[in-house]
Short mmCIF file of C-alpha atoms in Angstrom, two decimals:
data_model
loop_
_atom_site.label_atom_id
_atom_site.label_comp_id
_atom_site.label_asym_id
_atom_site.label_seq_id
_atom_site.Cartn_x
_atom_site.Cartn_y
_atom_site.Cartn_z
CA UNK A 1222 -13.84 -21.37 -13.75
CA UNK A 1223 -13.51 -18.82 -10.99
CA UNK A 1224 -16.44 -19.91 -8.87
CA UNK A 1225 -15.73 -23.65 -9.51
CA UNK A 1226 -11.72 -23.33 -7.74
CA UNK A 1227 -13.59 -20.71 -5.38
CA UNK A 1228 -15.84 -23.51 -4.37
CA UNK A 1229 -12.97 -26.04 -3.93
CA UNK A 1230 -10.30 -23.95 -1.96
CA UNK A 1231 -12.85 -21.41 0.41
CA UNK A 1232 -16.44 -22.92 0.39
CA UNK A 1233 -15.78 -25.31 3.05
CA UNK A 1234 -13.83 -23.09 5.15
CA UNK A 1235 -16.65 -20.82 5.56
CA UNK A 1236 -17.79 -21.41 8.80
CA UNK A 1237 -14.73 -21.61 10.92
CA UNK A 1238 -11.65 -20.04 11.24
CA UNK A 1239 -9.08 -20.62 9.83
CA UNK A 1240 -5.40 -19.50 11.21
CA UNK A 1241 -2.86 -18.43 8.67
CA UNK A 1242 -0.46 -21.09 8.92
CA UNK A 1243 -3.10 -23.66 8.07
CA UNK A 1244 -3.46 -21.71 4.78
CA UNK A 1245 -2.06 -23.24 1.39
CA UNK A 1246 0.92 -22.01 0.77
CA UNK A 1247 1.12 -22.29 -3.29
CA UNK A 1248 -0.04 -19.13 -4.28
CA UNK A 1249 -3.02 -18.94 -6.16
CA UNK A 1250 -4.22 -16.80 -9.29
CA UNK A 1251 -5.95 -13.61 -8.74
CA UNK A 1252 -8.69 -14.97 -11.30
CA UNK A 1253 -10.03 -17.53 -9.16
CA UNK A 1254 -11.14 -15.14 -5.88
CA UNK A 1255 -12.59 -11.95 -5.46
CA UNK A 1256 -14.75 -9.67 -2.83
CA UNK A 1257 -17.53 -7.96 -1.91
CA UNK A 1258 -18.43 -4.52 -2.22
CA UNK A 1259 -17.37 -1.67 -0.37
CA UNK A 1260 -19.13 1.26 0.90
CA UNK A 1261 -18.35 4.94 2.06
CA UNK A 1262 -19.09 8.82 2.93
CA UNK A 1263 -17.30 10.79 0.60
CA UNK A 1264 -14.49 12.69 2.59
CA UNK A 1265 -14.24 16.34 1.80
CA UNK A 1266 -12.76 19.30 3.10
CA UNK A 1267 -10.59 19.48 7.05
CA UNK A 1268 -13.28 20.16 9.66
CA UNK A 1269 -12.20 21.86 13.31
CA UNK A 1270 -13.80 18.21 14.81
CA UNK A 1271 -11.18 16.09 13.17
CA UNK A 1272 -8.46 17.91 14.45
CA UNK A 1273 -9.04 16.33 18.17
CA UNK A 1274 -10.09 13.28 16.49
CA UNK A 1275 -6.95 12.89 14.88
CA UNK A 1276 -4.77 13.81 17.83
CA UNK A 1277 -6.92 10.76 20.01
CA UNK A 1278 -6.44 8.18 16.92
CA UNK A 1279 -2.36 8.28 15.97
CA UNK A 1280 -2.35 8.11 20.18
CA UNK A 1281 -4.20 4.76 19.31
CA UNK A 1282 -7.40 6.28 21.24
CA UNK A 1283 -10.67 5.02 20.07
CA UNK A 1284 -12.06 8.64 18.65
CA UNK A 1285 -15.49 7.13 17.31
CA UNK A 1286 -17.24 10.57 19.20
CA UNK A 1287 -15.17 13.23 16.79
CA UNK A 1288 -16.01 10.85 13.57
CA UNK A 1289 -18.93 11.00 11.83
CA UNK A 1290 -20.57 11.27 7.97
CA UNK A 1291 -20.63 14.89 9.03
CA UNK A 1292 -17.52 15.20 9.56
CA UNK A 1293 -14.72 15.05 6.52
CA UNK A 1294 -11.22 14.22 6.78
CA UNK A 1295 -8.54 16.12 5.07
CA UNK A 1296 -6.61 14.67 2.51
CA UNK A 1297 -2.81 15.94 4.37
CA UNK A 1298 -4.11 12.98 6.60
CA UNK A 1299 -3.00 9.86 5.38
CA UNK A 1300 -4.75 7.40 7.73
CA UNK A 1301 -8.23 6.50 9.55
CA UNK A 1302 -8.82 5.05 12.54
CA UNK A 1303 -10.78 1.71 12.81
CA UNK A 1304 -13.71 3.34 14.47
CA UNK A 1305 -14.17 5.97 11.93
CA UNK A 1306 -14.74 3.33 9.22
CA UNK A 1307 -16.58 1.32 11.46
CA UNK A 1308 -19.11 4.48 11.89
CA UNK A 1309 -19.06 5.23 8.30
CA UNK A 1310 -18.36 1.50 6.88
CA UNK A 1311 -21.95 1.41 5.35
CA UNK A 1312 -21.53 4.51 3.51
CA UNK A 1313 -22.18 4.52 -0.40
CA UNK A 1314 -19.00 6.25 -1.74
CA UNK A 1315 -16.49 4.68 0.15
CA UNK A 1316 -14.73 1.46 -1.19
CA UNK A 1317 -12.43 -0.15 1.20
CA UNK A 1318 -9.98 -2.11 -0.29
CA UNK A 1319 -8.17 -5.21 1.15
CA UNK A 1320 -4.78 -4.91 -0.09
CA UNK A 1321 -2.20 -7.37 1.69
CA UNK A 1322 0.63 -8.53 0.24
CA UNK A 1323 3.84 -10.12 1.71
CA UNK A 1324 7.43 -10.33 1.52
CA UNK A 1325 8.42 -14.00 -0.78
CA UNK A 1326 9.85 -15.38 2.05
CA UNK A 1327 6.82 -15.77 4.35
CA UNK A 1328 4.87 -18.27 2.61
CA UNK A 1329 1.45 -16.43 2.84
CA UNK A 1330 -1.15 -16.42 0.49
CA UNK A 1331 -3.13 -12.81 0.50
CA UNK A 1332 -6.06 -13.57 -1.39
CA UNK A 1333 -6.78 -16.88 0.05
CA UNK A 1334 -6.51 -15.01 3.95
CA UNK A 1335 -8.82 -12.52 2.29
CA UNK A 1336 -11.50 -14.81 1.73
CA UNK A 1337 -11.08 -16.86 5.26
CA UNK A 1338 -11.36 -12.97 7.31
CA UNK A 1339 -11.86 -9.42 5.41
CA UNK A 1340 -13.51 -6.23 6.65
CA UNK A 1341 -17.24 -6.59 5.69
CA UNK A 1342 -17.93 -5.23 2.32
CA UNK A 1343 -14.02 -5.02 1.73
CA UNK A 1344 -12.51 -5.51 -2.48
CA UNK A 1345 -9.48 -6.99 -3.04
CA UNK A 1346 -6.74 -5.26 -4.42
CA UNK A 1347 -4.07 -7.76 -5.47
CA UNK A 1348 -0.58 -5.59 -6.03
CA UNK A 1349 0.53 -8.04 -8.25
CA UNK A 1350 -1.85 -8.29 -10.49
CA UNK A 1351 -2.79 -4.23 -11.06
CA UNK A 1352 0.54 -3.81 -11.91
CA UNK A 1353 3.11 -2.76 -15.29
CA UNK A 1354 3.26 -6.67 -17.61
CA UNK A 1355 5.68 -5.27 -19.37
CA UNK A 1356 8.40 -5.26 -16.80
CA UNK A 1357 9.73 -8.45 -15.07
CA UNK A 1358 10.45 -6.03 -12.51
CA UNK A 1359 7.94 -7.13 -9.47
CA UNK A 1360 4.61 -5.16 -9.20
CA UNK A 1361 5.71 -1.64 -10.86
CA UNK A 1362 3.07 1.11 -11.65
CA UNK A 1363 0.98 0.14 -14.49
CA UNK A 1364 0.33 2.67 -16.72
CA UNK A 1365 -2.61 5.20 -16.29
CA UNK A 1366 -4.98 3.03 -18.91
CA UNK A 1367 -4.22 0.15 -16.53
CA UNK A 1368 -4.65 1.35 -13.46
CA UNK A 1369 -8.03 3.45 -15.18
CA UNK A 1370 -9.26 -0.09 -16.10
CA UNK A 1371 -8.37 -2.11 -13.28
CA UNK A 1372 -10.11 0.26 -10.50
CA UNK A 1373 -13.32 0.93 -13.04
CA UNK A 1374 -13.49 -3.05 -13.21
CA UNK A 1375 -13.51 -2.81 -9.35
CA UNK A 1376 -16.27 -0.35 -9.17
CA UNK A 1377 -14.20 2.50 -8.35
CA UNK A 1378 -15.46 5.95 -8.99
CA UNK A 1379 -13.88 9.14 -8.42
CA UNK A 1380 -16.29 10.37 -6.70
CA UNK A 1381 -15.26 7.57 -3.98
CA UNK A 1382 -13.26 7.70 -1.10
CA UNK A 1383 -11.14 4.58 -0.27
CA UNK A 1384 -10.14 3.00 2.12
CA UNK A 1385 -6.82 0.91 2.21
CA UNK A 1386 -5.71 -1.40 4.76
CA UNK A 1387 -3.38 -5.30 5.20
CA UNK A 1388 -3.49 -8.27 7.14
CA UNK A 1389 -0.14 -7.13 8.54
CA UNK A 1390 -1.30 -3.96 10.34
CA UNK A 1391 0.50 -1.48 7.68
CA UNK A 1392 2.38 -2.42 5.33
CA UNK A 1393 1.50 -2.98 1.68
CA UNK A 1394 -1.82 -0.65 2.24
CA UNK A 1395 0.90 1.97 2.17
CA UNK A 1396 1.64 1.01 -1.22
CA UNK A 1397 -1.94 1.23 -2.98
CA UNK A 1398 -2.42 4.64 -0.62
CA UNK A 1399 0.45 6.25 -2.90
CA UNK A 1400 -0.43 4.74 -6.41
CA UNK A 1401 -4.04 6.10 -5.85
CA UNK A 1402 -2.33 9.48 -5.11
CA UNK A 1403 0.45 8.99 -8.38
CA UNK A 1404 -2.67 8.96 -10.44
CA UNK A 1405 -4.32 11.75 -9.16
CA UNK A 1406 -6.56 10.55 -6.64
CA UNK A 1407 -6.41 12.21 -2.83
CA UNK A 1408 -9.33 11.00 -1.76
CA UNK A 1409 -7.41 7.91 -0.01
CA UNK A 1410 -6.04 6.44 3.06
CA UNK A 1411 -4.81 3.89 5.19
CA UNK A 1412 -6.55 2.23 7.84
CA UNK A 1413 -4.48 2.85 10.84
CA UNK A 1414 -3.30 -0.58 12.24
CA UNK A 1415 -5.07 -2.26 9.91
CA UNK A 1416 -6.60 -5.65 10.19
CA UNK A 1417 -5.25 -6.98 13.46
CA UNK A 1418 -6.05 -3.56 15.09
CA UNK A 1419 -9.84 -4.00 13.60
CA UNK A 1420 -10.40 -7.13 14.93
CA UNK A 1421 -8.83 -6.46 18.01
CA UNK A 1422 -11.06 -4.12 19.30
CA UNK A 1423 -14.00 -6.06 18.30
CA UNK A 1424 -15.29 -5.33 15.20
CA UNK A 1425 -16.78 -7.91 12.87
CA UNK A 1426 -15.32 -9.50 9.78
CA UNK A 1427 -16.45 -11.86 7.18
CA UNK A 1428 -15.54 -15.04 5.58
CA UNK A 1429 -17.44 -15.14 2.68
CA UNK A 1430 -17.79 -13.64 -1.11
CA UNK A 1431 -20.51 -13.37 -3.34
CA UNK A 1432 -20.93 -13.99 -6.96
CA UNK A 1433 -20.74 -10.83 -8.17
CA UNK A 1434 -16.84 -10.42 -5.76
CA UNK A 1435 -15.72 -13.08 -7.47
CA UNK A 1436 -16.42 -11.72 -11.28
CA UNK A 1437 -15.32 -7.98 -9.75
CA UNK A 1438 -11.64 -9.49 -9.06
CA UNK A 1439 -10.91 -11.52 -12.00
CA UNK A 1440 -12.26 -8.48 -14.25
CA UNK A 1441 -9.81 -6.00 -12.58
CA UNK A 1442 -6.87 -8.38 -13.27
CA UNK A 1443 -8.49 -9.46 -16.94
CA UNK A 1444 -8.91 -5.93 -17.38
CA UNK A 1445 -5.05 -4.90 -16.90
CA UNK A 1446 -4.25 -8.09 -18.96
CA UNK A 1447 -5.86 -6.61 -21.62
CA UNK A 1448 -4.45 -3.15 -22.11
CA UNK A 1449 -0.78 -4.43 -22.16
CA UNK A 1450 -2.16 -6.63 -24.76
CA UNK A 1451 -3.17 -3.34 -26.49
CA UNK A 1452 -6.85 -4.02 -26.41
CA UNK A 1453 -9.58 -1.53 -25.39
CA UNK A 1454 -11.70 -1.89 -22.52
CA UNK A 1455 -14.73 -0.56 -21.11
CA UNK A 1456 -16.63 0.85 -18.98
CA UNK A 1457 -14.12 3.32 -17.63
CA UNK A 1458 -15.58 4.61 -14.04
CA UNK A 1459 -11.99 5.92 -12.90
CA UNK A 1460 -10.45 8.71 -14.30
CA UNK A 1461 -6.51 8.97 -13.59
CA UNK A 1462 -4.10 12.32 -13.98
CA UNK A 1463 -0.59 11.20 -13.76
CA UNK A 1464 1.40 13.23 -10.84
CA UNK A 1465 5.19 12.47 -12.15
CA UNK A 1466 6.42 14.24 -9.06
CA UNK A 1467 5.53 11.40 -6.71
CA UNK A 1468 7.51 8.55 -8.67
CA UNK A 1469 11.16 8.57 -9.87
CA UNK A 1470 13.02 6.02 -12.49
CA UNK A 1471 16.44 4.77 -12.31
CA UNK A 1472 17.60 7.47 -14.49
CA UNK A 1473 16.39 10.39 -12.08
CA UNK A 1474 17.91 8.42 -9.12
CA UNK A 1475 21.30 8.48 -10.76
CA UNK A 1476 21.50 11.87 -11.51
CA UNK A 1477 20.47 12.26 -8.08
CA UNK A 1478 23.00 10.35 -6.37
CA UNK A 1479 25.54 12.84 -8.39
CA UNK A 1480 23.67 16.44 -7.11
CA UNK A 1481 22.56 15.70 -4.32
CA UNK A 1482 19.51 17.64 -4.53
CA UNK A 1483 17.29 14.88 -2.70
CA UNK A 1484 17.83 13.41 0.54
CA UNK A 1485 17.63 10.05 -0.34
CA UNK A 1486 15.76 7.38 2.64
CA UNK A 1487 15.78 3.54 2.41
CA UNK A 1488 12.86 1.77 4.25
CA UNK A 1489 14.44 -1.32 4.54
CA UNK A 1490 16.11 -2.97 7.42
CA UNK A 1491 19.24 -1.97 8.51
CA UNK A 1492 21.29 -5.30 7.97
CA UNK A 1493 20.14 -5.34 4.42
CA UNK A 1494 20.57 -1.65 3.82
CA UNK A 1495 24.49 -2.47 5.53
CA UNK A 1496 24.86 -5.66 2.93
CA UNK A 1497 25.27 -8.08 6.17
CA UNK A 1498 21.41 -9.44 5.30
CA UNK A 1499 20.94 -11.09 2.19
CA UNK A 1500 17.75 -9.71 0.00
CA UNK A 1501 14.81 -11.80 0.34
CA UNK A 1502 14.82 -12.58 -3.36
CA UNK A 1503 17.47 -14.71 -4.76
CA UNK A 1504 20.27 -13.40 -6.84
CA UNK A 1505 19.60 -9.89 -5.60
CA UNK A 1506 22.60 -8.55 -3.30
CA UNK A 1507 22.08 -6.64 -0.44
CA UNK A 1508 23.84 -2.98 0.14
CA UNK A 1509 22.54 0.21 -0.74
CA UNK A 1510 22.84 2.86 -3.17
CA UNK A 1511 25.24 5.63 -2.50
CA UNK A 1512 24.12 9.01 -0.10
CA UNK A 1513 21.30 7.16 0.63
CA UNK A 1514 20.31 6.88 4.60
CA UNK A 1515 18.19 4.39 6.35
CA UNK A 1516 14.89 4.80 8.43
CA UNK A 1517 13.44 1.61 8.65
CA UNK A 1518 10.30 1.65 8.20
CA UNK A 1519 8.59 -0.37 11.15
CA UNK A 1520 10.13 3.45 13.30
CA UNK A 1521 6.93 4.69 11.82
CA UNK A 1522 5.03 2.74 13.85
CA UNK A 1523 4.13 2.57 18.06
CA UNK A 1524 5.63 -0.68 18.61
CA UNK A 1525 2.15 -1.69 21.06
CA UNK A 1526 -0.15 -0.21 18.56
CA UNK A 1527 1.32 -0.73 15.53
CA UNK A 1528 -0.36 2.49 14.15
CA UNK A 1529 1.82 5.54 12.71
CA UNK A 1530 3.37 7.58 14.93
CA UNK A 1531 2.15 11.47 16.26
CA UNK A 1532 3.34 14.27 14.01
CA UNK A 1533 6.17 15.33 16.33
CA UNK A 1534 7.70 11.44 16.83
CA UNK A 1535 7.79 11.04 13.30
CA UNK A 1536 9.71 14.39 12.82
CA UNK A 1537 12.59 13.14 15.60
CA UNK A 1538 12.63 9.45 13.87
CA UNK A 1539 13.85 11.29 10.65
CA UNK A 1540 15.68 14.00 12.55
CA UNK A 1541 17.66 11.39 14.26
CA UNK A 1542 18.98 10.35 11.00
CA UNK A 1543 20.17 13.52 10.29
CA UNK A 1544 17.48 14.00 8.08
CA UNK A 1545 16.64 17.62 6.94
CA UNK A 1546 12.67 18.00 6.67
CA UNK A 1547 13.39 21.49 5.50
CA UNK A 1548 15.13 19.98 2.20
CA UNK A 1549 13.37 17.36 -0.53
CA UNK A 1550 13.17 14.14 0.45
CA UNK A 1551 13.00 10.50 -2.14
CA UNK A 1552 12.41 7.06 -0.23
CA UNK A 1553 13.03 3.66 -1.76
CA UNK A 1554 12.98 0.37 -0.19
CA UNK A 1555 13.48 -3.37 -1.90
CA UNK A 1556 10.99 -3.36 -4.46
CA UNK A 1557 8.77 0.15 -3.62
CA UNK A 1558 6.66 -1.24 -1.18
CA UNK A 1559 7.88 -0.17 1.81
CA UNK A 1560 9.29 2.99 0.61
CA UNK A 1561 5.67 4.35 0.50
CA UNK A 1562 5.40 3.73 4.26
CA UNK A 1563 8.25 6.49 4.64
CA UNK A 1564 5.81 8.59 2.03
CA UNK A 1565 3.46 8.10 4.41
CA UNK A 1566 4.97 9.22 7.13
CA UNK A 1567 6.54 12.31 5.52
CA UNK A 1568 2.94 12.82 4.47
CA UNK A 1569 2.02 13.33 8.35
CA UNK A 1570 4.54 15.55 9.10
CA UNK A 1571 3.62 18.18 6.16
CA UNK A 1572 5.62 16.55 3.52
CA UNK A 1573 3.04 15.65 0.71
CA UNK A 1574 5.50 15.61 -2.12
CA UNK A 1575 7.49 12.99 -1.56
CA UNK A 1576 8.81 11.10 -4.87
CA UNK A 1577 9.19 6.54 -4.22
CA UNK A 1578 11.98 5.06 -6.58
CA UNK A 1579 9.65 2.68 -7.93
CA UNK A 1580 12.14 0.12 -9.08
CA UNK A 1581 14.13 0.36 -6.49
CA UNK A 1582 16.84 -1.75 -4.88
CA UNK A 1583 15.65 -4.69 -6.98
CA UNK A 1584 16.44 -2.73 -10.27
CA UNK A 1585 19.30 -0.56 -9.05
CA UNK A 1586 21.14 -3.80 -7.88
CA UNK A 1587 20.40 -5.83 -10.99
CA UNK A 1588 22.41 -3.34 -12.93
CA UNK A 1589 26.08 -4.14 -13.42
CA UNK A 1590 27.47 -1.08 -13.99
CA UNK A 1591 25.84 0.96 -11.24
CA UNK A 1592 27.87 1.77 -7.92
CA UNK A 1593 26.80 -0.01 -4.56
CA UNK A 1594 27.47 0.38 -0.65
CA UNK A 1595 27.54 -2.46 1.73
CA UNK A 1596 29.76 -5.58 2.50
CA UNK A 1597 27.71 -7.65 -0.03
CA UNK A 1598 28.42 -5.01 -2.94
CA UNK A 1599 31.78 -5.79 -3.68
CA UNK A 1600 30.92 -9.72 -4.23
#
């Protein structure tokens, strides 16, 4: 069934290009694409040659000379630059991972843009679909079997690095950066700039998917299917330990909101964080939760680059905000997406503990009897 709709919607797009707005827009199920393999050095501990090669690479400098399988990156790094993985894209323990994803309102269709133009030996990693069923809360954390199952079904190892980037530059690779870490796996980061900044300095990608892609992605999903359903499934490659700190509920955010104890940072854009936006999904009302602040999160990001800021401009960005990065710091966002790229961030900057409010807005404002901010929350 797969390979049949694979054959109908992507076949005979194979050898052209295909912009995304002459992409379907109905969305279409995780079961009937996949991708290809992925390949990688494994990344071990900080070498003295990545420290210059870092420096060159958040300055959007090409720093291919100061990357190499000899050289490791350190895990209090949370991105790579496009010419590392380009040196080391051939590698056998790395697994890059495709993981776009977009906002309801934009009409875009991830997996089918994955199969027009990936990264060359790129998986997909649909957000959705590795994600809690029990919830009708919108991608939450699954639970540790899930996620276990749904990255061995993928190929994933721990003994693999990975490799996360999006179609958007970064955005939702933030997202699958942090749930990787949640369940105990450091060996992980974002491609800095993502797709757009791969292609635009010149490096190759590929518009087609093999066979054995196409089984890979509907197993993962399949696979996560399963558990909920309270079935078994094997093999298990990927071996998760849970990191609570890095993930709060609604419960710990409440108590929060009455101590104070955590500085509490909303990713999302101003208007909406001021209720004079509405929230992209319907019947959701826009304001924010109280003592929270807002950084939004494309600040993160040089505006020509798109890729994350230096160290020291990420510091002011918060700083400007009145932001303490002496003091423990929580980030939400609309639905936890977005909050991870403020994770991200803090992760730059020496902050590698920072908890995402995984429900976030979405839940908090779909609660009657929980206090909002904003011009919206009174209506």
């Amino acid at each position: 069934m797969a390979s049949t709709l694979f054959s109908r919607t992507f076949l005979a797009a194979t050898h052209r290009l295909i912009t995304p707005s002459l992409l379907p827009q109905k969305p279409l199920h995780l079961a009937s694409f996949l991708t290809r393999r992925g390949f990688f050095s494994q990344l071990g501990s900080y070498s003295t040659a990545y420290r210059s090669a870092r420096a060159m690479a958040s300055a959007g400098i090409g720093a291919r000379a100061g990357y190499s399988t000899s050289s490791s990156v350190a895990t209090n790094e949370p991105v790579v630059s496009v010419d590392w993985l380009h040196s080391n894209l051939r590698e056998p323990d790395l697994k890059v991972l495709d993981a776009s994803w977009y906002m309801p309102d934009e009409q875009r269709n991830p997996i089918q843009e994955y199969q027009v133009a990936h990264i060359p030996g790129a998986l997909f990693f649909d957000l959705d679909g590795i994600s809690d069923r029990s919830t009708s809360l919108p991608h939450m954390l699954p639970s540790e079997e899930a996620f276990a199952a749904g990255c061995s079904a993928l190929g994933i190892e721990n003994k693999d690095g990975v490799v996360v980037y999006d179609a958007k530059g970064v955005f939702s690779a933030a997202r699958v950066w942090w749930m990787f870490r949640v369940f105990g796996h450091d060996k992980v980061w974002v491609l800095d700039g993502g797709l757009p900044r791969w292609r635009a300095s010149g490096y190759d990608v590929e518009s087609s998917a093999s066979g054995d892609a196409i089984l890979k992605a509907s197993a993962a999903s399949e696979a996560i299917e399963k558990i909920y359903q309270g079935h078994s499934v094997s093999p298990i490659t990927f071996q998760t330990k849970f990191q609570p700190h890095l993930v709060w509920t609604l419960d710990q955010v409440k108590n929060n909101m009455e101590d104070q104890t955590y500085q509490h940072v909303d990713a999302r854009s101003k208007a909406r964080f001021d209720g004079t936006a509405p929230e992209p999904r319907k019947g959701i009302r826009s304001g924010h939760i109280p003592g929270s602040k807002c950084v939004p999160y494309p600040q993160l990001f040089d505006s020509a680059s798109q890729t994350l800021l230096p160290a020291e401009d990420l510091k002011k960005r918060f700083e400007q905000e009145e932001i303490s990065l002496d003091k423990p710091i929580l980030a939400s966002c609309g639905t936890g997406v977005t909050a991870c790229i403020l994770a991200m961030g803090l992760h730059r900057v020496g902050k590698t503990d920072v908890p995402v409010y995984d429900g976030s807005w979405t839940e908090w404002a779909t609660q009657p009897d929980l206090p909002m901010e904003g011009e919206d929350s009174s209506s």
